[in-house]
XYZ file of C-alpha atoms in Angstrom:
308
model
C 154.746 20.153 180.765
C 151.301 18.605 180.325
C 150.478 17.929 176.651
C 147.033 18.758 175.454
C 146.088 16.308 172.709
C 143.480 17.016 170.059
C 140.223 15.089 170.629
C 139.436 12.105 168.428
C 135.956 13.275 167.502
C 137.022 16.348 165.500
C 134.756 16.932 162.480
C 136.161 15.915 159.069
C 136.018 19.507 157.914
C 138.471 20.626 160.607
C 140.780 17.708 159.799
C 140.844 18.756 156.195
C 141.626 22.334 157.247
C 144.586 21.042 159.275
C 145.786 18.930 156.373
C 145.613 21.941 154.073
C 147.807 23.942 156.472
C 150.233 21.024 156.893
C 150.880 20.949 153.117
C 151.279 24.739 153.053
C 153.845 24.698 155.913
C 155.640 21.806 154.175
C 155.692 23.758 150.897
C 157.153 26.788 152.680
C 159.804 25.023 154.724
C 160.755 21.818 152.813
C 159.313 21.609 149.303
C 162.172 23.495 147.697
C 164.725 21.202 149.215
C 162.749 18.149 148.076
C 162.510 19.527 144.549
C 166.262 20.171 144.430
C 166.976 16.647 145.711
C 164.590 15.193 143.108
C 166.373 17.051 140.324
C 169.820 15.881 141.509
C 168.541 12.285 141.617
C 167.118 12.718 138.129
C 170.545 13.917 136.945
C 172.157 10.732 138.398
C 169.595 8.336 136.998
C 169.027 6.823 133.587
C 166.622 9.701 132.975
C 169.440 12.218 132.984
C 168.421 13.395 129.526
C 165.160 14.776 131.022
C 167.243 16.669 133.555
C 169.368 18.084 130.725
C 166.245 19.175 128.805
C 164.836 20.814 131.938
C 168.138 22.671 132.474
C 167.707 24.062 128.936
C 164.177 25.068 129.812
C 165.436 26.848 132.922
C 167.829 28.846 130.780
C 165.207 29.823 128.213
C 162.698 30.629 130.978
C 165.109 32.520 133.232
C 163.531 35.934 132.791
C 159.917 34.806 133.535
C 160.060 35.350 137.333
C 161.003 39.055 136.661
C 158.435 39.619 133.884
C 155.158 38.829 135.543
C 155.646 35.121 136.164
C 153.372 32.407 134.910
C 150.207 32.234 137.062
C 147.595 29.472 136.834
C 143.981 30.231 137.640
C 143.406 26.560 138.075
C 146.108 26.266 140.807
C 144.925 29.473 142.469
C 141.384 28.028 142.658
C 142.244 24.596 144.140
C 139.711 23.509 146.799
C 142.604 23.015 149.263
C 142.960 26.784 149.533
C 139.380 27.123 150.811
C 140.229 24.713 153.675
C 143.460 26.665 154.218
C 141.446 29.910 154.520
C 138.937 28.416 156.943
C 141.608 27.004 159.268
C 142.440 30.493 160.657
C 140.090 31.825 159.122
C 141.405 34.495 156.659
C 139.319 37.368 155.329
C 140.067 40.205 152.919
C 138.441 43.563 153.581
C 138.121 46.355 151.024
C 137.828 49.961 152.250
C 137.602 51.725 148.876
C 137.234 50.777 145.198
C 140.496 50.657 143.237
C 140.378 51.825 139.607
C 141.649 48.992 137.384
C 143.002 51.563 134.960
C 145.924 52.096 137.368
C 148.698 49.911 138.643
C 149.265 49.639 142.381
C 151.876 48.746 144.984
C 150.451 47.053 148.094
C 152.599 47.441 151.169
C 151.670 44.385 153.264
C 152.043 44.720 157.095
C 153.036 43.052 159.321
C 155.255 40.440 157.709
C 154.695 37.836 160.383
C 156.548 34.518 160.167
C 155.175 32.660 157.110
C 152.986 35.509 155.648
C 149.791 33.441 155.820
C 147.543 36.389 155.143
C 149.609 37.525 152.194
C 149.607 34.065 150.642
C 145.957 33.303 151.295
C 144.689 36.645 149.955
C 147.015 37.277 147.037
C 148.217 33.837 145.843
C 144.835 32.113 145.911
C 141.239 33.009 145.131
C 140.023 31.618 148.428
C 139.261 35.077 149.901
C 137.731 36.402 146.707
C 140.321 38.919 145.586
C 139.079 38.954 141.959
C 135.526 39.536 143.122
C 136.444 42.317 145.599
C 138.866 44.011 143.138
C 137.630 43.248 139.608
C 140.180 43.997 136.892
C 143.217 43.788 139.212
C 145.822 41.023 139.115
C 147.967 40.604 142.272
C 151.634 39.486 142.242
C 153.234 38.599 145.583
C 157.007 39.332 145.519
C 159.413 36.668 146.819
C 163.190 36.493 147.182
C 164.931 35.761 143.860
C 166.798 32.792 145.414
C 163.667 30.579 145.322
C 163.192 31.029 141.592
C 166.456 29.235 140.957
C 165.203 25.955 142.474
C 164.151 23.425 139.832
C 160.436 22.499 139.784
C 159.737 24.630 142.878
C 159.997 27.815 140.837
C 157.330 26.605 138.439
C 155.001 25.682 141.273
C 155.206 28.980 143.152
C 154.760 31.041 139.943
C 151.416 29.278 139.436
C 150.138 31.133 142.471
C 151.211 34.512 141.189
C 154.543 34.720 143.000
C 157.293 36.676 141.235
C 160.838 37.738 141.984
C 161.372 40.671 144.355
C 164.119 42.133 142.189
C 163.738 45.822 141.380
C 163.282 45.062 137.645
C 160.441 42.645 138.486
C 158.493 45.220 140.539
C 159.143 47.884 137.915
C 157.791 45.547 135.187
C 154.549 45.002 137.065
C 153.730 48.614 137.986
C 154.898 49.955 134.558
C 152.645 47.691 132.467
C 150.362 49.767 130.174
C 146.617 49.658 130.671
C 146.757 49.282 134.481
C 145.167 46.511 136.520
C 148.389 45.066 138.056
C 149.257 44.963 141.772
C 152.746 44.407 143.143
C 152.380 43.160 146.727
C 155.233 44.076 149.143
C 157.137 46.154 146.630
C 159.265 49.262 147.181
C 159.589 51.983 144.609
C 157.417 53.821 142.079
C 156.659 53.932 138.400
C 154.359 55.779 136.026
C 150.703 55.384 136.997
C 151.557 53.476 140.185
C 149.780 54.062 143.517
C 150.917 53.057 146.922
C 148.286 51.199 148.954
C 148.839 50.416 152.705
C 147.590 46.977 153.703
C 147.377 45.796 157.315
C 146.768 42.184 158.216
C 145.286 41.988 161.732
C 146.202 38.733 163.474
C 149.241 37.922 161.371
C 151.632 38.198 164.311
C 149.472 35.906 166.495
C 149.962 32.717 164.472
C 153.351 31.661 165.928
C 155.499 32.106 169.002
C 159.122 33.160 168.303
C 162.263 32.533 170.225
C 163.843 35.648 171.728
C 166.819 36.888 169.729
C 168.181 40.057 171.384
C 171.043 41.973 169.756
C 174.347 40.189 170.522
C 172.818 36.765 171.238
C 174.192 33.704 169.428
C 170.886 33.213 167.649
C 170.851 36.824 166.403
C 174.459 36.497 165.130
C 173.551 33.345 163.168
C 170.497 35.007 161.710
C 172.540 38.072 160.737
C 175.036 35.831 158.966
C 172.256 34.044 157.094
C 170.747 37.396 156.156
C 174.012 38.450 154.474
C 174.419 35.135 152.628
C 170.841 34.283 151.558
C 169.056 37.611 151.874
C 166.713 36.140 154.496
C 167.003 34.843 158.055
C 163.977 32.825 159.074
C 163.189 33.239 162.755
C 163.003 30.207 165.055
C 159.291 29.751 165.714
C 156.790 27.234 167.079
C 153.120 26.936 167.685
C 151.059 23.742 167.689
C 151.199 20.237 166.202
C 148.838 18.104 164.159
C 147.620 15.945 167.042
C 148.358 18.136 170.032
C 148.239 21.856 170.858
C 151.431 22.511 172.850
C 154.314 22.473 170.272
C 154.957 22.092 166.561
C 155.251 24.057 163.374
C 151.598 24.478 162.531
C 150.138 27.980 163.101
C 147.553 28.589 165.816
C 143.935 28.848 164.703
C 143.809 32.657 164.902
C 141.681 34.855 162.677
C 143.448 36.919 160.042
C 141.707 40.058 158.709
C 143.625 41.706 155.885
C 142.413 45.289 155.286
C 143.276 47.071 152.048
C 143.496 50.844 152.581
C 143.206 53.947 150.410
C 145.631 54.420 147.511
C 148.334 57.090 147.721
C 149.083 58.559 144.210
C 152.754 58.544 143.255
C 154.126 61.014 140.705
C 157.106 59.595 138.781
C 160.383 61.434 139.467
C 163.345 60.231 137.416
C 165.825 61.335 140.032
C 163.985 61.826 143.339
C 165.717 63.813 146.034
C 166.025 62.720 149.645
C 163.262 65.185 150.460
C 160.962 63.621 147.814
C 161.512 60.164 149.255
C 161.050 61.335 152.840
C 157.808 63.135 151.958
C 156.360 60.030 150.283
C 157.537 57.838 153.145
C 155.766 60.211 155.593
C 152.526 60.038 153.576
C 152.685 56.244 153.508
C 153.253 55.906 157.256
C 150.396 58.321 157.882
C 148.155 56.259 155.619
C 149.152 52.995 157.335
C 148.603 54.486 160.778
C 145.192 55.834 159.768
C 144.222 52.391 158.418
C 145.306 50.693 161.677
C 143.533 53.218 163.930
C 140.296 53.057 161.954
C 140.013 49.250 162.054
C 141.895 48.077 165.166
C 138.847 47.952 167.457
C 136.964 45.736 165.012
C 139.645 43.065 165.401
C 140.268 43.101 169.136
C 143.121 45.627 169.380
C 142.749 47.833 172.549
C 142.155 51.561 172.040
C 145.422 52.420 173.781
C 147.503 50.285 171.399
C 149.145 52.184 168.509
C 151.592 51.378 165.708
C 155.229 51.976 166.610
C 157.645 52.561 163.714
C 161.237 51.455 164.421
């Protein structure tokens, strides 16, 4: 296979964009492991008392990931996120105004591999979420496992990431006064509205290895799913200095479109029919959002959403 290397005369701006994505991929794939290793080394060093004090802090702070987290506007506004946005680039599109007196649940589609659009739009201010949706505060839900990793948990909470446990989502959408958005949450609460969100281009960032049902790879992923709650697909795209293989995403545009809200009436004990009816409304809203915007972002007219 002929390797296509990146040219040497790439502008500094593009190099900074690549560096921003490198640190993001590292944070997603390896930072947690590095933080855990650093904590274990701290425990075994002469600074073990600091590790003990941090363990006490972890215990006292154990409920924070399920009660709105601890976001940092400073971290969300780092200049590195602007370079991260421009690498693809990522854009956030509003179709309707959302009343900040209500709470919302954003259903983000498709998930993709590393959820670049979800992170860029809802965990940073690079795409201007606060300007487009004044009065709303987004919280991207993440598996509870990651909030047990020392140091890493504190870093990801700075971006607005919170635990995906049911109590965490309920806390966000039940907060009085409105103005809170749980992204990729399932369920309802008083004054909560479901909002379909479709991120065009999310699935074009990586190539994935085939894993048909019954294959060895699929069996390993299913086992990991049962143990960890997640099974990361095997993926590849481009590298830092060449374009043929590596773990960096392709430079493909991501357009995240926020649709119209679907009001949800709280039902203490919803029936199967109630759930099915709401599910049907949501799928119709997501389909309508896709059909209305697909041609703007290079999707052929004869391509439609298929629900499995």
